[in-house]
PDB file of C-alpha atoms in Angstrom:
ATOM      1  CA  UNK Y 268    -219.431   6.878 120.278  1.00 60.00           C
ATOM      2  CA  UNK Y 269    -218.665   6.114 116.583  1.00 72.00           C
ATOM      3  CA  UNK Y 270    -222.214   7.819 115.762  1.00 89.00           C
ATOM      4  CA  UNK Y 271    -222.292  10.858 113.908  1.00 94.00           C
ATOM      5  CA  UNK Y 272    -225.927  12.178 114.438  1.00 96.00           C
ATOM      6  CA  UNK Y 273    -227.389  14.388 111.565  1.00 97.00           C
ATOM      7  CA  UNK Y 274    -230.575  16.821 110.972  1.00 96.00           C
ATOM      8  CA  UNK Y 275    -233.086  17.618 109.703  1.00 97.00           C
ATOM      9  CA  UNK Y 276    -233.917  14.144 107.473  1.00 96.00           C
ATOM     10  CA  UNK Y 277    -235.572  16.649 104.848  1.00 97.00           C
ATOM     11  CA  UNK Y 278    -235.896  20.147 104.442  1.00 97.00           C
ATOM     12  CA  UNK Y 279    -237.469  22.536 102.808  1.00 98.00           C
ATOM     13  CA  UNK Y 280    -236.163  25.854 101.136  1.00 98.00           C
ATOM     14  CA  UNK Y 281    -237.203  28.536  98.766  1.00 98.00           C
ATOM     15  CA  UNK Y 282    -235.213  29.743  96.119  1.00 97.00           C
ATOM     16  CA  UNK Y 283    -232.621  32.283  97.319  1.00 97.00           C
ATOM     17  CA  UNK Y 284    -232.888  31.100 101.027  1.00 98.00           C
ATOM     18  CA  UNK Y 285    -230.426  29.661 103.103  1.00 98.00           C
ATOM     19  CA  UNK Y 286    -230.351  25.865 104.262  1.00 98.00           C
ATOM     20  CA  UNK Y 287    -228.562  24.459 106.827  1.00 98.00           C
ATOM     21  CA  UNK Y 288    -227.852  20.853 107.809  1.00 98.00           C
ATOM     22  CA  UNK Y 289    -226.281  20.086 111.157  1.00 98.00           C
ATOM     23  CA  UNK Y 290    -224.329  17.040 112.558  1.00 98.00           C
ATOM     24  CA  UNK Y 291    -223.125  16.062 115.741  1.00 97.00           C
ATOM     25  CA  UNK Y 292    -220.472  13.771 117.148  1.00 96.00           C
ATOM     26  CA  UNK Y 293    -219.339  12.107 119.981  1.00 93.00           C
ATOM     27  CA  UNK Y 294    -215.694  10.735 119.756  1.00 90.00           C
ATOM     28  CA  UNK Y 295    -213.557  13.453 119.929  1.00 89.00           C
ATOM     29  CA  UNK Y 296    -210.547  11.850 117.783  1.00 88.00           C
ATOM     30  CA  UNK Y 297    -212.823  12.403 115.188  1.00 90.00           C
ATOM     31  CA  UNK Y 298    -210.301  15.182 113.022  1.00 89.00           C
ATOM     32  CA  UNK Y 299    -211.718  15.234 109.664  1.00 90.00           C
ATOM     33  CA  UNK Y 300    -215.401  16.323 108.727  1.00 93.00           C
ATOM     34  CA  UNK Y 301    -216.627  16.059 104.783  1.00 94.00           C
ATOM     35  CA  UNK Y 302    -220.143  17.071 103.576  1.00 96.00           C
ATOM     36  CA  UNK Y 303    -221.154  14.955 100.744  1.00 96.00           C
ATOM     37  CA  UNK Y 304    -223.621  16.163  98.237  1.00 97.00           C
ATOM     38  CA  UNK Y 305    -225.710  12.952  96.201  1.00 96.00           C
ATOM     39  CA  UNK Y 306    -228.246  13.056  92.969  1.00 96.00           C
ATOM     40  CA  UNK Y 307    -230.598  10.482  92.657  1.00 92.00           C
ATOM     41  CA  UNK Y 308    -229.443   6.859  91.150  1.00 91.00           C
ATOM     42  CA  UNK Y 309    -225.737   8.861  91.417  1.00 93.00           C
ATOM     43  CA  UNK Y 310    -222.348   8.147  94.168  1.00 95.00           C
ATOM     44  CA  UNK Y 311    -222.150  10.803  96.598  1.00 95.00           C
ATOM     45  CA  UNK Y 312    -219.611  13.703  95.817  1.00 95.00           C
ATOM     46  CA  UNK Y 313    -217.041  15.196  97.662  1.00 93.00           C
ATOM     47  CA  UNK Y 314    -218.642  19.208  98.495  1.00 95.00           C
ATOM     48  CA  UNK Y 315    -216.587  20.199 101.418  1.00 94.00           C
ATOM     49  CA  UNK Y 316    -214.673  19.340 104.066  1.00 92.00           C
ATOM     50  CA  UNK Y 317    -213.220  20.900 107.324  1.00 92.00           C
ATOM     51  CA  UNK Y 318    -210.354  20.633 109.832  1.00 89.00           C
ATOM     52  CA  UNK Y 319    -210.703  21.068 113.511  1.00 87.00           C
ATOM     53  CA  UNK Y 320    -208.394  23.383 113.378  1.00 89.00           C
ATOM     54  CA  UNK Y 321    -210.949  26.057 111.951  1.00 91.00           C
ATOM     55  CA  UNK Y 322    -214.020  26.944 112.756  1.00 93.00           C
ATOM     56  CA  UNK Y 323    -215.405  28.071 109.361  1.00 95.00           C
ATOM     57  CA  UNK Y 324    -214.589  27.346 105.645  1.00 95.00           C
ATOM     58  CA  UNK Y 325    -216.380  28.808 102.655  1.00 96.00           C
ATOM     59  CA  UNK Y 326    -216.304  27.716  99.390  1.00 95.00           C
ATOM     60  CA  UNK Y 327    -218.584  29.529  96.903  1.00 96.00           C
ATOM     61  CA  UNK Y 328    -222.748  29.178  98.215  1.00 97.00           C
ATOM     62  CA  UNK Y 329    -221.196  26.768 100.432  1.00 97.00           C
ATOM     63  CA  UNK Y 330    -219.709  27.299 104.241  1.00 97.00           C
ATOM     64  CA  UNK Y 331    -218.949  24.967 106.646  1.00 96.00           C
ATOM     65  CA  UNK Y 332    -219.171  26.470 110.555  1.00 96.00           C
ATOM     66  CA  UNK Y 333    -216.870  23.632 113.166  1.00 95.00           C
ATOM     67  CA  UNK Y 334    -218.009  23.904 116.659  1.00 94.00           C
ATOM     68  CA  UNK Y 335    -215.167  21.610 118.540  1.00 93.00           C
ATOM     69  CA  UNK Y 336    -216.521  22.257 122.197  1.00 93.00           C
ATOM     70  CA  UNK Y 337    -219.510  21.555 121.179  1.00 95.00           C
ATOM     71  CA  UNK Y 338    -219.462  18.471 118.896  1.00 95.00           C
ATOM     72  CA  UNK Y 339    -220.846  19.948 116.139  1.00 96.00           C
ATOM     73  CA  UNK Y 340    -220.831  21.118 112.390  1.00 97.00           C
ATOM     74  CA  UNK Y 341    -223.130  22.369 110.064  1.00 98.00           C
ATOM     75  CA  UNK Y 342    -223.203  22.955 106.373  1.00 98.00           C
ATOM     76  CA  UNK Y 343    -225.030  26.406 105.277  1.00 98.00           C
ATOM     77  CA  UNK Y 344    -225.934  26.668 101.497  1.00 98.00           C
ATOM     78  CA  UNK Y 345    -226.664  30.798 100.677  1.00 98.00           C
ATOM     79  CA  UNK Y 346    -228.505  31.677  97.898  1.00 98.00           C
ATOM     80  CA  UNK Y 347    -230.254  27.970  97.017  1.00 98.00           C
ATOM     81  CA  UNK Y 348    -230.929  27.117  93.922  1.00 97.00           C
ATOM     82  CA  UNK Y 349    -233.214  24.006  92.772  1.00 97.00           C
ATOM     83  CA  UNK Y 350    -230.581  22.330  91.497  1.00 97.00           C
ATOM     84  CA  UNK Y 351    -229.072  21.865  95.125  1.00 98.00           C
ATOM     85  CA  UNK Y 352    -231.810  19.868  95.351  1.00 98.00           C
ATOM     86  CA  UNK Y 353    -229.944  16.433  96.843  1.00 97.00           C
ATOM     87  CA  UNK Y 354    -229.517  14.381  99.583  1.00 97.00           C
ATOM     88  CA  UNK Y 355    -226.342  15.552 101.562  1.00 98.00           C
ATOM     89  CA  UNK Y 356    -224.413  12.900 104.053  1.00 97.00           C
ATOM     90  CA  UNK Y 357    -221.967  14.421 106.843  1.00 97.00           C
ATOM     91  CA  UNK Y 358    -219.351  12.234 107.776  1.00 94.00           C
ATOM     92  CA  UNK Y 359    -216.504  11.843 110.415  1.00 93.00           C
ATOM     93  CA  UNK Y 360    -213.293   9.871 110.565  1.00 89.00           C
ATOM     94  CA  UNK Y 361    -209.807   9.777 112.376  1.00 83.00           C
ATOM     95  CA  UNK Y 362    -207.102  10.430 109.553  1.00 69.00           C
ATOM     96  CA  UNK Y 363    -204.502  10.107 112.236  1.00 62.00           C
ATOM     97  CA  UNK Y 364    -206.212   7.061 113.907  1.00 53.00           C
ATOM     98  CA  UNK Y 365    -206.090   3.602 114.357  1.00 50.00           C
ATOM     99  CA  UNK Y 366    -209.502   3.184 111.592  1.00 53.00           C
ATOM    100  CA  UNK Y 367    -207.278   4.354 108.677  1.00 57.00           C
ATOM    101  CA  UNK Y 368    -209.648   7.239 107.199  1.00 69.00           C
ATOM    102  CA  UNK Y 369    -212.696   5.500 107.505  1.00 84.00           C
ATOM    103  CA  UNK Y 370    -215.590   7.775 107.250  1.00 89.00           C
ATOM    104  CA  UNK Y 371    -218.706   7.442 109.487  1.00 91.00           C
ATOM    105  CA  UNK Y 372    -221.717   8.964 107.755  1.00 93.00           C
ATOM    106  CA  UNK Y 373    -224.819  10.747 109.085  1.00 94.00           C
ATOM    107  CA  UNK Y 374    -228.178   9.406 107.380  1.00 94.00           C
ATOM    108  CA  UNK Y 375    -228.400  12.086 105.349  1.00 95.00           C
ATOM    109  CA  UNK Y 376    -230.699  14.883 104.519  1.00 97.00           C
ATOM    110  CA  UNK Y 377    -232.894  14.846 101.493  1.00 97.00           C
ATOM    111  CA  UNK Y 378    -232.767  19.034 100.148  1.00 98.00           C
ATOM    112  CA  UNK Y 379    -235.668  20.227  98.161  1.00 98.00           C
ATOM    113  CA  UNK Y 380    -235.026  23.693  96.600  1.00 98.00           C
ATOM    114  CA  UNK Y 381    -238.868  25.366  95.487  1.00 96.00           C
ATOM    115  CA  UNK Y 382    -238.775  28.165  92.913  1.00 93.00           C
TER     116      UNK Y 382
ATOM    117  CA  UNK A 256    -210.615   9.823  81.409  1.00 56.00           C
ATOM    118  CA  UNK A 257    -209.683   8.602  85.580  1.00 65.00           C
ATOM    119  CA  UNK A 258    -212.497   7.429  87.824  1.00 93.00           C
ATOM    120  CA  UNK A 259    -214.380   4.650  89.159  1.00 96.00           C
ATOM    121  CA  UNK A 260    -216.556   2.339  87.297  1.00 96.00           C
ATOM    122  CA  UNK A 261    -219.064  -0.334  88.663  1.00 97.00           C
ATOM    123  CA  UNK A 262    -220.814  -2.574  86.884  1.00 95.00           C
ATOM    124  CA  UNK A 263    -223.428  -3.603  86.222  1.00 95.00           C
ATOM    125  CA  UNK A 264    -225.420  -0.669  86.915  1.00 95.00           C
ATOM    126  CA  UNK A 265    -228.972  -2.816  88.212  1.00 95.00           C
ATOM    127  CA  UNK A 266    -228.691  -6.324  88.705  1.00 93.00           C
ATOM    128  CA  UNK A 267    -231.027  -8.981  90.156  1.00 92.00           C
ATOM    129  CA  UNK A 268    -230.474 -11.769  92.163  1.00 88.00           C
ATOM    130  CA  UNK A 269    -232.465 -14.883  92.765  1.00 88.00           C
ATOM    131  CA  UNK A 270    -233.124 -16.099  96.272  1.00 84.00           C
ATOM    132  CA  UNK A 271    -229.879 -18.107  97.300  1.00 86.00           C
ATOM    133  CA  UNK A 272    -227.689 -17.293  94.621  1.00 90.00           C
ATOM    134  CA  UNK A 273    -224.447 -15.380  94.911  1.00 93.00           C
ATOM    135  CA  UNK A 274    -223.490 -12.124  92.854  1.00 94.00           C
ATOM    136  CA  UNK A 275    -220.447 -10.530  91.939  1.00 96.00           C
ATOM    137  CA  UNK A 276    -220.416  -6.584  91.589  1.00 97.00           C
ATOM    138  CA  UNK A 277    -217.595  -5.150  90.029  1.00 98.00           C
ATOM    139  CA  UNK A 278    -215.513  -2.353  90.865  1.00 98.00           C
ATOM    140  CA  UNK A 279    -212.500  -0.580  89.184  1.00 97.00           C
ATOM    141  CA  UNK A 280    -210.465   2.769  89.569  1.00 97.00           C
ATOM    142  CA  UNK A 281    -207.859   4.242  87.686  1.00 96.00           C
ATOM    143  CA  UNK A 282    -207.019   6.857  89.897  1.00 94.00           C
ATOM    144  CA  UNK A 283    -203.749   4.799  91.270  1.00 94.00           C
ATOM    145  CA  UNK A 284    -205.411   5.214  94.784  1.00 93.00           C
ATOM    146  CA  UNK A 285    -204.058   2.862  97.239  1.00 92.00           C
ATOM    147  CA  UNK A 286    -207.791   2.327  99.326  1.00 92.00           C
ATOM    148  CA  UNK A 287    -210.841   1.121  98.206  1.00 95.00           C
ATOM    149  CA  UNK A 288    -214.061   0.463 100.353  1.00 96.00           C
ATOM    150  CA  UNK A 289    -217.794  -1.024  99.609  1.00 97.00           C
ATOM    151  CA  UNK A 290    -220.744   0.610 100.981  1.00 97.00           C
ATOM    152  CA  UNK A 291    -224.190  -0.101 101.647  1.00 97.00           C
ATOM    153  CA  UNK A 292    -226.924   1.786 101.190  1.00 96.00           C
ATOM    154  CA  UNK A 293    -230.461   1.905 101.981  1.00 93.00           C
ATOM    155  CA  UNK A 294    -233.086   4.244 102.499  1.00 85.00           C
ATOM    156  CA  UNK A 295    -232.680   6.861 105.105  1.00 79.00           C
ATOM    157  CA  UNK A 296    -229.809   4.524 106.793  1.00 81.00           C
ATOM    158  CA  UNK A 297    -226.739   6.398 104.902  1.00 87.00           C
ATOM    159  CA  UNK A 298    -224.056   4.745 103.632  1.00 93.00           C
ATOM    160  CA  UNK A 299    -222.308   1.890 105.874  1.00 93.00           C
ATOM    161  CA  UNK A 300    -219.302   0.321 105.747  1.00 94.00           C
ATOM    162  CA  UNK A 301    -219.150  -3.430 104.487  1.00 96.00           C
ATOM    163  CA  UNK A 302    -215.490  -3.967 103.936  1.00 96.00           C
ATOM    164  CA  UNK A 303    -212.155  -2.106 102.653  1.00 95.00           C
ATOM    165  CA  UNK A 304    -208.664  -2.756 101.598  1.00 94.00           C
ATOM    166  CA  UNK A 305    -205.947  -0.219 102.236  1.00 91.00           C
ATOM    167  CA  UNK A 306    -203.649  -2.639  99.940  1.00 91.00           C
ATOM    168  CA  UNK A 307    -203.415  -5.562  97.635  1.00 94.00           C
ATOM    169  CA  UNK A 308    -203.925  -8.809  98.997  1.00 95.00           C
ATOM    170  CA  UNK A 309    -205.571  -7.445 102.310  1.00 94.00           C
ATOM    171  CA  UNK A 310    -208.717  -6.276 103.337  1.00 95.00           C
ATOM    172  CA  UNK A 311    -210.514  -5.961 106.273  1.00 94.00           C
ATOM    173  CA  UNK A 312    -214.324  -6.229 107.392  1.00 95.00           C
ATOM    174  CA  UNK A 313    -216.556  -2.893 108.222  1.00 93.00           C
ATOM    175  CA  UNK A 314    -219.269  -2.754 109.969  1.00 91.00           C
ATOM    176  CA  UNK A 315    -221.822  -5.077 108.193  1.00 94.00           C
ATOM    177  CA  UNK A 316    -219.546  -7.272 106.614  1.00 96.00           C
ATOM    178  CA  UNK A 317    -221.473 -10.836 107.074  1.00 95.00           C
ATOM    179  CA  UNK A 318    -222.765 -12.016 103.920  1.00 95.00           C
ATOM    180  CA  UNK A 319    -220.564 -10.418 101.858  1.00 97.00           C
ATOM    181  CA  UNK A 320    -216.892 -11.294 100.724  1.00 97.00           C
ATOM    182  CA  UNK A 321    -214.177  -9.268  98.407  1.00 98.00           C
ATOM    183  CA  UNK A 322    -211.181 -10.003  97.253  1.00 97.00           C
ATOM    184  CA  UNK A 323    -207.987  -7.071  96.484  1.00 97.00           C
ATOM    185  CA  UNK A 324    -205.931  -9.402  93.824  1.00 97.00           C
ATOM    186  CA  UNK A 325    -204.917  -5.823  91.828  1.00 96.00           C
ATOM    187  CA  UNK A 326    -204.613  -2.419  92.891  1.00 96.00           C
ATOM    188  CA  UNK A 327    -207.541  -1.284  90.257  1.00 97.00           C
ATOM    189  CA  UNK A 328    -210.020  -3.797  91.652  1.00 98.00           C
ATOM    190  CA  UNK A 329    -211.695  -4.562  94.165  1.00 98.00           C
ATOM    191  CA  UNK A 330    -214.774  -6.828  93.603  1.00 98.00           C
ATOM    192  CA  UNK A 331    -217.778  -7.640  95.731  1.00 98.00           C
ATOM    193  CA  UNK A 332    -219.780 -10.926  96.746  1.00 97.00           C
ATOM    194  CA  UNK A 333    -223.028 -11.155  98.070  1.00 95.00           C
ATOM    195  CA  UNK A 334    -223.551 -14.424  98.790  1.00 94.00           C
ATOM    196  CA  UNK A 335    -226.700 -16.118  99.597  1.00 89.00           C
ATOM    197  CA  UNK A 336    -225.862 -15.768 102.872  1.00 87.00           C
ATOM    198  CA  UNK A 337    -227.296 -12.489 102.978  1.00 88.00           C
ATOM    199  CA  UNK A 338    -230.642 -12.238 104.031  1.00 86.00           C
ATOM    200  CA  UNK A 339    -231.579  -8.651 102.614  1.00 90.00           C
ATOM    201  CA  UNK A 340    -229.557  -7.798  99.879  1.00 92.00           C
ATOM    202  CA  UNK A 341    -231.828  -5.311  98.245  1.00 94.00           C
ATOM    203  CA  UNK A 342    -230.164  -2.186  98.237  1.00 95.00           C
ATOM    204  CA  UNK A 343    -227.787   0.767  96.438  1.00 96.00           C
ATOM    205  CA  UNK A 344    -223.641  -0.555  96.407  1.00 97.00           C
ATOM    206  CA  UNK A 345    -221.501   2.155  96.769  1.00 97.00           C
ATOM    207  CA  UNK A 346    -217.403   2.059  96.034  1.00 97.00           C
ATOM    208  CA  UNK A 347    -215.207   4.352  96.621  1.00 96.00           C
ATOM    209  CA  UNK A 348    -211.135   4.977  96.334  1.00 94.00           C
ATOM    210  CA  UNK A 349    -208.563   6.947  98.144  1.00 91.00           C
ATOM    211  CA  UNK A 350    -205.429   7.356  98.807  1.00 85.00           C
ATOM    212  CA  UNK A 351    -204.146   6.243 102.057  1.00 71.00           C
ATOM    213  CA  UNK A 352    -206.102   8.263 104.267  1.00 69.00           C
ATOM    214  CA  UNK A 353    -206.824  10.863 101.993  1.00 74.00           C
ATOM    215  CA  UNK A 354    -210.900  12.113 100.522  1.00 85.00           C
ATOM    216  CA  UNK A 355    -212.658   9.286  99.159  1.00 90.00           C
ATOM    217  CA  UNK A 356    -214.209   9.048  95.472  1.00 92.00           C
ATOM    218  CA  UNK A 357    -217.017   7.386  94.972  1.00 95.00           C
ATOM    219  CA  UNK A 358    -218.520   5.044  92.033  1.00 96.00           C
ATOM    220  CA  UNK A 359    -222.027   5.362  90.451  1.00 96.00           C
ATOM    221  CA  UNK A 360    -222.984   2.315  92.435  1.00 96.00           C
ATOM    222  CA  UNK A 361    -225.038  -0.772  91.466  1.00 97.00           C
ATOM    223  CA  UNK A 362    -228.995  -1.013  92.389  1.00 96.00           C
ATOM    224  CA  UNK A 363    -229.036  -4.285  93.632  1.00 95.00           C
ATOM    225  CA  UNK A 364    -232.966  -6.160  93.289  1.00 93.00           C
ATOM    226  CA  UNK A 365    -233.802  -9.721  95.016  1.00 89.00           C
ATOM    227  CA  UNK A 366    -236.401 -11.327  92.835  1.00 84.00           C
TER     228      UNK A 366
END
């Protein structure tokens, strides 16, 4: 139940597409969702985070869509550019709860951006 | 400049020896947490402290130990103890349930 389940483990995009990276959760005290964005040899940074109390935030080439009945959230990257070529982690914690903020992390997806 | 350092950067352990990986913030955050993290396994949880003088185990915490003496530090242990320390340390700060920052990590080698 602490899981947060993420896909696909690598993907694929040409320059100018769109990639997307879902996640999926199972405890539903879960109320705080950040996407994490990580370089090779680098810490993971903070790209964008969501609420349940919205189903969509954009900031710049990035959106996040929240899907509470369903469990899930996805990160959509517009217009991809090679160097958004990372590995990005979703993660879930209870900011409210009992854990104190701890995040849960998906495994990651590795992001390859072709020209 | 405010941030996170962790040092060393690569380090290498013989079998049963214990290490000691540093960590430091001065962003005045209140949390700090160690991760682990290996190869297409994400980042877990090994312990965190939410203030000084306490801490509290994560998820794979056995083999490891930390101590919170000052608010800017929070160093790491592996003992020998742990059977499969090979792997990319992660810290990270926050204020009390609030986004976390993360370090540049350590790289981590068992010769």
């Amino acid at each position: 139940q602490q899981q947060v389940k993420q896909s696909p483990q690598s993907l694929i995009v040409q320059k100018g597409g769109i990639s997307i990276i879902n996640c999926a959760y199972e405890n539903t005290a879960f109320d705080y969702f950040p996407w994490y964005q990580q370089f090779p040899g680098k810490g993971p940074a903070l790209l964008i985070a969501i609420r349940p109390d919205v189903s969509e935030k954009k900031e710049g080439r990035f959106t996040i869509s929240f899907n509470k009945s369903a469990k899930q959230f996805s990160l959509h990257i517009m217009d991809s550019q090679p160097g958004d070529s990372a590995t990005y982690f979703c993660a879930a914690s209870m900011k409210s709860g009992g854990s104190q903020g701890n995040l849960i992390f998906g495994k990651g997806t590795k992001l390859s951006v072709k020209p | 400049d405010g941030g996170i350092t962790q040092s060393p950067k690569y380090l290498f352990r013989k079998e049963g020896q214990n290490v000691t990986l540093s960590c430091e913030q001065n962003l005045n955050h209140d949390a700090m947490y160690w991760y682990r993290q290996d190869p297409g396994q994400g980042l877990r949880l090994i312990y965190y402290s939410q203030i000084v003088n306490d801490f509290q185990k994560g998820d794979i915490a056995e083999g490891y130990s930390v101590s919170r003496e000052k608010k800017e530090s929070f160093p790491l242990t592996v003992t020998s103890a742990q059977k499969n320390p090979t792997a990319f340390y992660l810290c990270a700060s926050s204020y009390y349930q609030d986004e976390q920052f993360f370090g540049p990590g350590t790289r981590l080698t068992v010769l």
